[in-house]
Amino acid sequence: MSPLRAAIGPGLLMAGAAVGVSHLVQSTRAGAEFGLLLLPVVLLACLLKYPFLEFGPRYVAATGENLLVGYRRLGRWALALFALITIATMFIILAVVTVVTAGLAGFVLGIDASPATLSVGILLACVLLLAIGNYRGLDLAMKMIMAALTVSTVAAVVLAFGGLQDMTTISGLQLAPQLWTATGFAFLLALVGWMPIPLEVAVWHSLWTQERAQATGQTPTLRNALIDFRIGYIGATLLAAAFLLLGALLMYASGMTFADSAVGFSAQLVDLYAGTLGEWSRPLIAVAALSTMFSTTLAVTDAYPRVLAALLAVARFGPDDRRARDPHNRATYLLALALVIAGALLILYFAGAAFTQLIDFATTLSFLAAPVIAWLTLRVVTDAHMPAAARPGFWLRTLAWLGLAFGVGFALIWVGWRMLA
């Protein structure tokens, strides 16, 4: 296996995790409710988050360590801060991606059961797959699913544009004042929060890169690790724009309202494709969408226990111990997996059917945590222990500081808005 081929995998796994709620739900919803008005916001969010997510594979390729070890090298306070953010968000984020997957599963498979019951089934399937520990299978499945969904989505967008008579009908410019209402601003923050994926995924990526290196027996070079990341990130960004366009072209233009339930939205999503590609595509798209969301749920279900196990290893052994630099404690991972699953199920039980409210709450939490994670990660890759040749260059650092300023500024606006509301 060539070094580049051996390195390809974590970036697509990241893209598979990204193309979930943020794309299928939030991007489509942005287009459905605001036309093309929020397309620049989506693209800007992806651009400004790029440096911090790229720092994950950059750091592990340059040092052989995951980002959690890097946080610990800054001090115990940095590791504790990231641990606090993770614990505060992990249950609700897993709950959100699971309930969307459950809604799709109920619609596609024709199962007449409550979202909570379907969610239990989805999570049990994830536990079974992860307990077996088949990383190679997960990697291959993600590549195939992403390829199928990408081709289908691009084709649907092209065909939808073919039937458009006037671009002004979907511009959404007349809705600009509504963005600065309480409802509009809340949705804007929620959209940016997970677009294209939360910043803590930089840590997940660094752990997946370590796992990939162990599975293939080859440690990626910095160049190959970044190529893998960029393939996944650019793909996730383009798909975010494509789903927004679908929402604008097929829902906003027709006046269709966005469903407030996971099952109702799932039906709308499949209808979007079938209406443009043809009825023949309905079963194919339904399975592709379900597979995509299940892959996202599987990736998230794997990531949080992996992060918790690594956090415990780094906190216990310190940054210079081999057990912290390459944590693969299976027993700890399985215990953490059980904890994360139980917490997500409790969230689903108490949240009830509040589908869009649950998603907005989770994405807003990620948005508010993003500046903290961005600052920690930027410090790690510019610290003295990072090899000088692998540190980000001037333009990447400049983009990172712009992204950090953007995140802090919007977070402060949100806090002020909430205080005055």
CSV table of C-alpha atoms in Angstrom, one decimal:
chain,number,residue,atom,x,y,z
A,1,MET,CA,0.0,0.0,0.0
A,2,SER,CA,1.4,3.4,-1.0
A,3,PRO,CA,2.0,6.0,1.8
A,4,LEU,CA,-0.7,8.3,0.4
A,5,ARG,CA,-3.2,5.5,0.0
A,6,ALA,CA,-2.5,4.4,3.6
A,7,ALA,CA,-3.1,8.0,4.8
A,8,ILE,CA,-6.5,8.3,3.1
A,9,GLY,CA,-9.4,7.5,5.5
A,10,PRO,CA,-9.6,9.8,8.5
A,11,GLY,CA,-10.5,12.8,6.3
A,12,LEU,CA,-13.4,10.9,4.7
A,13,LEU,CA,-14.4,9.7,8.1
A,14,MET,CA,-14.6,13.3,9.2
A,15,ALA,CA,-16.6,14.2,6.1
A,16,GLY,CA,-19.0,11.4,6.8
A,17,ALA,CA,-19.4,12.7,10.3
A,18,ALA,CA,-20.0,16.2,8.9
A,19,VAL,CA,-22.6,15.2,6.3
A,20,GLY,CA,-25.3,14.6,8.9
A,21,VAL,CA,-27.5,17.0,10.8
A,22,SER,CA,-25.5,20.1,9.7
A,23,HIS,CA,-26.0,19.2,6.0
A,24,LEU,CA,-29.2,17.1,5.7
A,25,VAL,CA,-31.1,19.2,8.2
A,26,GLN,CA,-29.5,22.6,8.9
A,27,SER,CA,-28.3,23.4,5.3
A,28,THR,CA,-31.5,22.2,3.7
A,29,ARG,CA,-33.5,24.1,6.3
A,30,ALA,CA,-31.5,27.3,5.6
A,31,GLY,CA,-32.3,27.1,1.9
A,32,ALA,CA,-35.9,26.2,2.6
A,33,GLU,CA,-36.5,29.2,4.9
A,34,PHE,CA,-34.2,31.8,3.5
A,35,GLY,CA,-33.5,30.9,-0.1
A,36,LEU,CA,-29.9,31.7,-1.1
A,37,LEU,CA,-29.5,34.4,1.5
A,38,LEU,CA,-27.4,32.2,3.9
A,39,LEU,CA,-25.2,30.6,1.2
A,40,PRO,CA,-22.4,33.1,1.8
A,41,VAL,CA,-22.7,32.5,5.6
A,42,VAL,CA,-22.3,28.8,5.1
A,43,LEU,CA,-19.2,29.2,2.9
A,44,LEU,CA,-17.7,31.8,5.2
A,45,ALA,CA,-18.2,29.5,8.2
A,46,CYS,CA,-16.5,26.6,6.4
A,47,LEU,CA,-13.6,28.9,5.4
A,48,LEU,CA,-13.0,30.3,8.9
A,49,LYS,CA,-13.2,26.9,10.6
A,50,TYR,CA,-10.8,25.4,8.1
A,51,PRO,CA,-7.5,26.1,10.0
A,52,PHE,CA,-8.7,24.7,13.4
A,53,LEU,CA,-9.9,21.4,11.9
A,54,GLU,CA,-6.8,21.1,9.7
A,55,PHE,CA,-4.6,21.5,12.9
A,56,GLY,CA,-5.7,18.0,14.1
A,57,PRO,CA,-4.1,16.0,11.3
A,58,ARG,CA,-1.2,18.5,11.1
A,59,TYR,CA,-0.4,18.0,14.7
A,60,VAL,CA,-0.6,14.2,14.8
A,61,ALA,CA,1.5,13.8,11.6
A,62,ALA,CA,4.2,16.2,12.9
A,63,THR,CA,4.4,14.8,16.4
A,64,GLY,CA,2.9,11.4,16.5
A,65,GLU,CA,0.6,12.6,19.3
A,66,ASN,CA,-3.1,13.3,19.4
A,67,LEU,CA,-4.3,16.8,20.1
A,68,LEU,CA,-5.3,15.9,23.7
A,69,VAL,CA,-1.6,15.3,24.5
A,70,GLY,CA,-1.0,18.7,23.0
A,71,TYR,CA,-3.6,20.3,25.2
A,72,ARG,CA,-1.9,18.6,28.2
A,73,ARG,CA,1.4,20.1,27.2
A,74,LEU,CA,-0.1,23.5,27.5
A,75,GLY,CA,-1.1,22.6,31.1
A,76,ARG,CA,-3.7,20.6,33.0
A,77,TRP,CA,-6.1,23.6,32.8
A,78,ALA,CA,-6.3,23.2,29.0
A,79,LEU,CA,-7.0,19.5,29.1
A,80,ALA,CA,-9.6,20.1,31.8
A,81,LEU,CA,-11.3,22.9,29.8
A,82,PHE,CA,-11.6,20.6,26.7
A,83,ALA,CA,-12.9,17.8,28.9
A,84,LEU,CA,-15.6,20.1,30.4
A,85,ILE,CA,-16.7,21.2,26.9
A,86,THR,CA,-16.9,17.6,25.7
A,87,ILE,CA,-18.9,16.4,28.7
A,88,ALA,CA,-21.3,19.3,28.4
A,89,THR,CA,-22.0,18.6,24.7
A,90,MET,CA,-21.5,14.9,24.0
A,91,PHE,CA,-24.8,13.5,25.2
A,92,ILE,CA,-27.0,16.0,23.4
A,93,ILE,CA,-24.9,15.9,20.1
A,94,LEU,CA,-25.2,12.1,20.0
A,95,ALA,CA,-28.9,12.4,20.8
A,96,VAL,CA,-29.5,14.8,17.9
A,97,VAL,CA,-27.7,12.7,15.2
A,98,THR,CA,-29.4,9.6,16.5
A,99,VAL,CA,-33.0,11.0,16.4
A,100,VAL,CA,-32.5,12.2,12.8
A,101,THR,CA,-31.2,8.7,11.9
A,102,ALA,CA,-34.1,7.2,13.7
A,103,GLY,CA,-36.6,9.4,11.8
A,104,LEU,CA,-35.0,8.3,8.5
A,105,ALA,CA,-35.0,4.7,9.5
A,106,GLY,CA,-38.7,4.8,10.4
A,107,PHE,CA,-39.6,6.4,7.1
A,108,VAL,CA,-37.4,4.3,4.9
A,109,LEU,CA,-38.1,0.9,6.5
A,110,GLY,CA,-41.7,1.7,7.2
A,111,ILE,CA,-41.4,1.0,10.9
A,112,ASP,CA,-44.3,2.4,13.0
A,113,ALA,CA,-42.5,3.1,16.2
A,114,SER,CA,-41.7,6.2,18.3
A,115,PRO,CA,-38.5,8.1,17.6
A,116,ALA,CA,-37.2,7.1,21.1
A,117,THR,CA,-37.8,3.4,20.4
A,118,LEU,CA,-36.1,3.7,17.0
A,119,SER,CA,-33.2,5.6,18.5
A,120,VAL,CA,-32.6,2.7,20.9
A,121,GLY,CA,-32.4,0.3,18.0
A,122,ILE,CA,-30.0,2.6,16.1
A,123,LEU,CA,-27.7,3.0,19.1
A,124,LEU,CA,-27.7,-0.8,19.8
A,125,ALA,CA,-26.6,-1.4,16.2
A,126,CYS,CA,-23.8,1.1,16.7
A,127,VAL,CA,-22.7,-0.6,19.9
A,128,LEU,CA,-22.6,-4.0,18.2
A,129,LEU,CA,-20.5,-2.7,15.3
A,130,LEU,CA,-18.1,-0.8,17.6
A,131,ALA,CA,-17.8,-3.6,20.1
A,132,ILE,CA,-16.5,-5.8,17.2
A,133,GLY,CA,-14.0,-3.0,16.5
A,134,ASN,CA,-14.0,-3.2,12.7
A,135,TYR,CA,-12.3,0.1,11.8
A,136,ARG,CA,-11.5,-1.1,8.3
A,137,GLY,CA,-15.1,-1.9,7.6
A,138,LEU,CA,-16.2,1.5,8.9
A,139,ASP,CA,-13.6,3.1,6.7
A,140,LEU,CA,-14.6,1.3,3.5
A,141,ALA,CA,-18.4,1.8,4.1
A,142,MET,CA,-17.9,5.5,4.6
A,143,LYS,CA,-16.0,5.9,1.4
A,144,MET,CA,-18.7,4.1,-0.6
A,145,ILE,CA,-21.6,6.0,1.0
A,146,MET,CA,-20.0,9.4,0.6
A,147,ALA,CA,-19.4,8.7,-3.1
A,148,ALA,CA,-23.0,7.6,-3.7
A,149,LEU,CA,-24.5,10.6,-1.8
A,150,THR,CA,-22.2,13.1,-3.5
A,151,VAL,CA,-23.1,11.9,-7.1
A,152,SER,CA,-26.8,11.9,-6.2
A,153,THR,CA,-26.8,15.3,-4.6
A,154,VAL,CA,-24.8,17.0,-7.4
A,155,ALA,CA,-27.2,15.5,-10.0
A,156,ALA,CA,-30.2,16.6,-8.1
A,157,VAL,CA,-28.9,20.2,-7.8
A,158,VAL,CA,-28.0,20.4,-11.5
A,159,LEU,CA,-31.5,19.1,-12.5
A,160,ALA,CA,-33.2,21.5,-10.1
A,161,PHE,CA,-31.3,24.4,-11.6
A,162,GLY,CA,-32.4,23.3,-15.1
A,163,GLY,CA,-36.1,24.0,-14.2
A,164,LEU,CA,-35.4,27.4,-12.6
A,165,GLN,CA,-36.7,30.4,-14.6
A,166,ASP,CA,-35.5,33.3,-12.5
A,167,MET,CA,-32.7,33.4,-9.9
A,168,THR,CA,-34.4,36.3,-8.1
A,169,THR,CA,-37.2,34.0,-7.0
A,170,ILE,CA,-34.8,32.1,-4.7
A,171,SER,CA,-32.5,34.9,-3.7
A,172,GLY,CA,-34.2,35.4,-0.3
A,173,LEU,CA,-32.8,39.0,-0.1
A,174,GLN,CA,-36.1,40.3,1.0
A,175,LEU,CA,-35.8,38.2,4.2
A,176,ALA,CA,-32.6,39.9,5.4
A,177,PRO,CA,-34.4,41.9,8.1
A,178,GLN,CA,-35.8,38.7,9.5
A,179,LEU,CA,-32.3,37.4,10.3
A,180,TRP,CA,-32.0,40.0,13.0
A,181,THR,CA,-35.2,39.0,14.8
A,182,ALA,CA,-34.9,36.7,17.8
A,183,THR,CA,-35.9,33.6,15.8
A,184,GLY,CA,-33.7,34.4,12.8
A,185,PHE,CA,-30.6,35.2,14.8
A,186,ALA,CA,-31.0,32.0,16.9
A,187,PHE,CA,-31.2,30.0,13.6
A,188,LEU,CA,-28.2,31.8,12.2
A,189,LEU,CA,-26.1,30.9,15.2
A,190,ALA,CA,-27.3,27.3,15.1
A,191,LEU,CA,-26.4,27.0,11.4
A,192,VAL,CA,-22.9,28.3,12.0
A,193,GLY,CA,-22.4,26.1,15.1
A,194,TRP,CA,-22.2,22.9,13.1
A,195,MET,CA,-21.1,24.2,9.7
A,196,PRO,CA,-19.6,22.1,8.4
A,197,ILE,CA,-18.8,20.3,11.7
A,198,PRO,CA,-18.0,21.3,15.3
A,199,LEU,CA,-14.4,22.2,16.0
A,200,GLU,CA,-13.9,19.5,18.6
A,201,VAL,CA,-13.7,17.1,15.6
A,202,ALA,CA,-10.1,18.2,15.2
A,203,VAL,CA,-9.4,16.0,18.3
A,204,TRP,CA,-11.5,13.2,16.8
A,205,HIS,CA,-9.5,13.4,13.6
A,206,SER,CA,-6.2,13.2,15.4
A,207,LEU,CA,-7.4,10.1,17.2
A,208,TRP,CA,-8.7,8.5,14.0
A,209,THR,CA,-5.4,9.3,12.3
A,210,GLN,CA,-3.6,7.4,15.0
A,211,GLU,CA,-6.0,4.5,14.6
A,212,ARG,CA,-5.5,4.5,10.8
A,213,ALA,CA,-1.7,4.5,11.3
A,214,GLN,CA,-2.0,1.5,13.6
A,215,ALA,CA,-4.4,-0.3,11.2
A,216,THR,CA,-2.1,0.2,8.2
A,217,GLY,CA,1.2,0.0,10.0
A,218,GLN,CA,2.3,3.3,8.3
A,219,THR,CA,2.5,6.7,10.0
A,220,PRO,CA,1.3,9.4,7.6
A,221,THR,CA,3.6,12.2,6.4
A,222,LEU,CA,2.5,15.8,7.0
A,223,ARG,CA,1.8,16.2,3.3
A,224,ASN,CA,-0.3,13.0,3.0
A,225,ALA,CA,-2.2,13.7,6.1
A,226,LEU,CA,-3.1,17.2,4.9
A,227,ILE,CA,-4.1,15.8,1.4
A,228,ASP,CA,-6.5,13.4,3.1
A,229,PHE,CA,-8.0,16.1,5.3
A,230,ARG,CA,-8.5,18.6,2.4
A,231,ILE,CA,-10.3,16.0,0.3
A,232,GLY,CA,-12.7,15.4,3.1
A,233,TYR,CA,-13.1,19.0,4.1
A,234,ILE,CA,-13.6,20.4,0.6
A,235,GLY,CA,-16.1,17.6,-0.1
A,236,ALA,CA,-18.1,18.4,3.1
A,237,THR,CA,-18.1,22.2,2.2
A,238,LEU,CA,-19.4,21.6,-1.3
A,239,LEU,CA,-22.1,19.2,-0.1
A,240,ALA,CA,-23.2,21.8,2.5
A,241,ALA,CA,-23.7,24.3,-0.3
A,242,ALA,CA,-25.5,21.7,-2.4
A,243,PHE,CA,-28.0,20.9,0.3
A,244,LEU,CA,-28.7,24.6,0.8
A,245,LEU,CA,-29.3,24.9,-2.9
A,246,LEU,CA,-31.7,22.0,-2.8
A,247,GLY,CA,-33.6,23.6,0.0
A,248,ALA,CA,-33.8,26.9,-1.9
A,249,LEU,CA,-34.6,25.4,-5.3
A,250,LEU,CA,-37.2,22.8,-4.2
A,251,MET,CA,-38.7,24.0,-1.0
A,252,TYR,CA,-38.3,27.8,-0.8
A,253,ALA,CA,-39.3,28.3,-4.4
A,254,SER,CA,-42.4,26.2,-3.9
A,255,GLY,CA,-43.4,27.7,-0.5
A,256,MET,CA,-43.0,24.3,1.2
A,257,THR,CA,-42.6,24.6,5.0
A,258,PHE,CA,-40.0,22.7,6.9
A,259,ALA,CA,-41.3,19.8,9.0
A,260,ASP,CA,-40.9,20.0,12.8
A,261,SER,CA,-40.4,16.3,13.3
A,262,ALA,CA,-37.6,13.9,12.3
A,263,VAL,CA,-40.0,11.6,10.4
A,264,GLY,CA,-41.7,14.5,8.6
A,265,PHE,CA,-38.4,16.0,7.5
A,266,SER,CA,-37.1,12.6,6.4
A,267,ALA,CA,-40.1,12.3,4.0
A,268,GLN,CA,-39.4,15.8,2.7
A,269,LEU,CA,-35.7,15.1,2.1
A,270,VAL,CA,-36.5,12.0,0.0
A,271,ASP,CA,-39.2,13.9,-1.9
A,272,LEU,CA,-36.6,16.6,-2.8
A,273,TYR,CA,-34.5,14.0,-4.7
A,274,ALA,CA,-37.4,12.1,-6.1
A,275,GLY,CA,-39.0,15.2,-7.4
A,276,THR,CA,-35.9,16.1,-9.5
A,277,LEU,CA,-34.2,12.8,-10.3
A,278,GLY,CA,-37.5,10.9,-10.8
A,279,GLU,CA,-39.5,8.4,-8.9
A,280,TRP,CA,-37.0,5.7,-9.8
A,281,SER,CA,-34.5,7.3,-7.5
A,282,ARG,CA,-36.7,7.3,-4.4
A,283,PRO,CA,-35.6,3.9,-2.9
A,284,LEU,CA,-31.9,4.6,-3.8
A,285,ILE,CA,-31.9,8.0,-2.2
A,286,ALA,CA,-33.8,6.8,0.8
A,287,VAL,CA,-31.2,4.1,1.5
A,288,ALA,CA,-28.3,6.5,0.7
A,289,ALA,CA,-29.7,9.2,3.2
A,290,LEU,CA,-30.3,6.6,5.9
A,291,SER,CA,-26.8,5.1,5.3
A,292,THR,CA,-25.3,8.5,5.5
A,293,MET,CA,-27.0,9.4,8.8
A,294,PHE,CA,-26.3,6.0,10.2
A,295,SER,CA,-22.6,6.4,9.3
A,296,THR,CA,-22.6,9.8,11.0
A,297,THR,CA,-24.2,8.4,14.2
A,298,LEU,CA,-21.7,5.5,14.1
A,299,ALA,CA,-18.8,8.0,13.8
A,300,VAL,CA,-20.1,10.2,16.6
A,301,THR,CA,-20.8,7.1,18.8
A,302,ASP,CA,-17.2,6.0,18.2
A,303,ALA,CA,-15.6,9.4,18.7
A,304,TYR,CA,-16.9,10.4,22.1
A,305,PRO,CA,-15.8,7.1,23.9
A,306,ARG,CA,-12.5,7.3,22.1
A,307,VAL,CA,-12.0,10.9,23.3
A,308,LEU,CA,-13.0,10.0,26.9
A,309,ALA,CA,-10.6,7.0,27.0
A,310,ALA,CA,-7.8,9.3,25.6
A,311,LEU,CA,-8.6,12.0,28.1
A,312,LEU,CA,-8.3,9.6,31.0
A,313,ALA,CA,-5.0,8.2,29.7
A,314,VAL,CA,-3.5,11.7,29.2
A,315,ALA,CA,-4.7,12.9,32.6
A,316,ARG,CA,-3.4,9.8,34.3
A,317,PHE,CA,0.0,9.3,32.7
A,318,GLY,CA,1.0,12.7,31.5
A,319,PRO,CA,2.1,13.8,28.0
A,320,ASP,CA,5.4,12.0,27.9
A,321,ASP,CA,4.2,8.5,28.8
A,322,ARG,CA,3.7,6.2,25.8
A,323,ARG,CA,0.4,5.1,27.2
A,324,ALA,CA,-0.9,8.6,26.9
A,325,ARG,CA,0.6,9.3,23.5
A,326,ASP,CA,-1.0,6.2,21.9
A,327,PRO,CA,-4.0,5.2,24.1
A,328,HIS,CA,-5.8,2.0,23.0
A,329,ASN,CA,-7.4,0.8,26.2
A,330,ARG,CA,-10.3,-1.4,25.0
A,331,ALA,CA,-11.9,-1.8,28.4
A,332,THR,CA,-12.0,1.9,29.1
A,333,TYR,CA,-13.3,2.5,25.6
A,334,LEU,CA,-16.2,0.1,26.1
A,335,LEU,CA,-17.1,1.5,29.5
A,336,ALA,CA,-17.1,5.0,28.0
A,337,LEU,CA,-19.3,3.8,25.1
A,338,ALA,CA,-21.9,2.5,27.6
A,339,LEU,CA,-21.8,5.9,29.4
A,340,VAL,CA,-22.3,7.9,26.3
A,341,ILE,CA,-25.1,5.8,25.0
A,342,ALA,CA,-27.0,5.9,28.3
A,343,GLY,CA,-26.6,9.7,28.4
A,344,ALA,CA,-27.9,10.2,24.9
A,345,LEU,CA,-30.9,8.0,25.6
A,346,LEU,CA,-31.8,10.1,28.6
A,347,ILE,CA,-31.6,13.2,26.6
A,348,LEU,CA,-34.0,11.7,24.0
A,349,TYR,CA,-36.4,10.5,26.7
A,350,PHE,CA,-36.7,14.0,28.2
A,351,ALA,CA,-36.6,16.0,25.0
A,352,GLY,CA,-39.7,14.2,23.6
A,353,ALA,CA,-40.6,15.3,20.0
A,354,ALA,CA,-38.9,18.7,20.1
A,355,PHE,CA,-36.9,17.9,17.0
A,356,THR,CA,-35.8,21.3,15.6
A,357,GLN,CA,-35.5,22.8,19.1
A,358,LEU,CA,-33.1,20.0,20.2
A,359,ILE,CA,-31.0,20.5,17.1
A,360,ASP,CA,-30.9,24.3,17.6
A,361,PHE,CA,-29.8,23.9,21.2
A,362,ALA,CA,-27.1,21.4,20.4
A,363,THR,CA,-25.7,23.5,17.5
A,364,THR,CA,-25.8,26.7,19.6
A,365,LEU,CA,-23.8,24.9,22.3
A,366,SER,CA,-21.2,24.0,19.7
A,367,PHE,CA,-21.1,27.5,18.5
A,368,LEU,CA,-20.4,29.0,21.9
A,369,ALA,CA,-17.7,26.4,22.7
A,370,ALA,CA,-16.0,26.9,19.3
A,371,PRO,CA,-13.8,30.0,20.2
A,372,VAL,CA,-12.4,28.2,23.3
A,373,ILE,CA,-11.5,25.1,21.3
A,374,ALA,CA,-10.1,27.2,18.5
A,375,TRP,CA,-7.9,29.2,20.8
A,376,LEU,CA,-6.6,26.0,22.5
A,377,THR,CA,-5.8,24.3,19.2
A,378,LEU,CA,-4.1,27.3,17.7
A,379,ARG,CA,-1.9,27.5,20.8
A,380,VAL,CA,-1.0,23.8,20.5
A,381,VAL,CA,0.2,24.0,16.9
A,382,THR,CA,2.2,27.2,17.5
A,383,ASP,CA,3.8,26.1,20.8
A,384,ALA,CA,7.5,25.4,21.2
A,385,HIS,CA,7.0,21.6,21.3
A,386,MET,CA,5.5,21.6,17.8
A,387,PRO,CA,8.3,21.1,15.2
A,388,ALA,CA,9.0,24.4,13.5
A,389,ALA,CA,8.8,23.1,10.0
A,390,ALA,CA,5.2,21.8,10.6
A,391,ARG,CA,3.8,24.9,12.2
A,392,PRO,CA,1.1,26.7,10.2
A,393,GLY,CA,2.5,29.4,7.9
A,394,PHE,CA,1.6,33.1,7.9
A,395,TRP,CA,-1.6,32.9,5.8
A,396,LEU,CA,-3.0,30.0,7.7
A,397,ARG,CA,-2.3,31.7,11.0
A,398,THR,CA,-3.9,34.9,9.7
A,399,LEU,CA,-7.0,33.0,8.7
A,400,ALA,CA,-7.0,31.3,12.1
A,401,TRP,CA,-6.9,34.6,13.9
A,402,LEU,CA,-9.7,35.9,11.7
A,403,GLY,CA,-11.8,32.8,12.5
A,404,LEU,CA,-11.1,33.2,16.2
A,405,ALA,CA,-12.1,36.9,16.1
A,406,PHE,CA,-15.3,36.0,14.2
A,407,GLY,CA,-16.2,33.3,16.7
A,408,VAL,CA,-15.6,35.4,19.8
A,409,GLY,CA,-17.4,38.4,18.2
A,410,PHE,CA,-20.5,36.4,17.4
A,411,ALA,CA,-20.5,34.6,20.8
A,412,LEU,CA,-20.4,38.0,22.5
A,413,ILE,CA,-23.3,39.2,20.3
A,414,TRP,CA,-25.3,36.2,21.3
A,415,VAL,CA,-24.6,36.7,25.0
A,416,GLY,CA,-25.6,40.4,24.8
A,417,TRP,CA,-28.7,39.5,22.8
A,418,ARG,CA,-29.7,36.9,25.4
A,419,MET,CA,-29.2,39.4,28.2
A,420,LEU,CA,-31.3,42.0,26.6
A,421,ALA,CA,-34.0,39.7,25.3
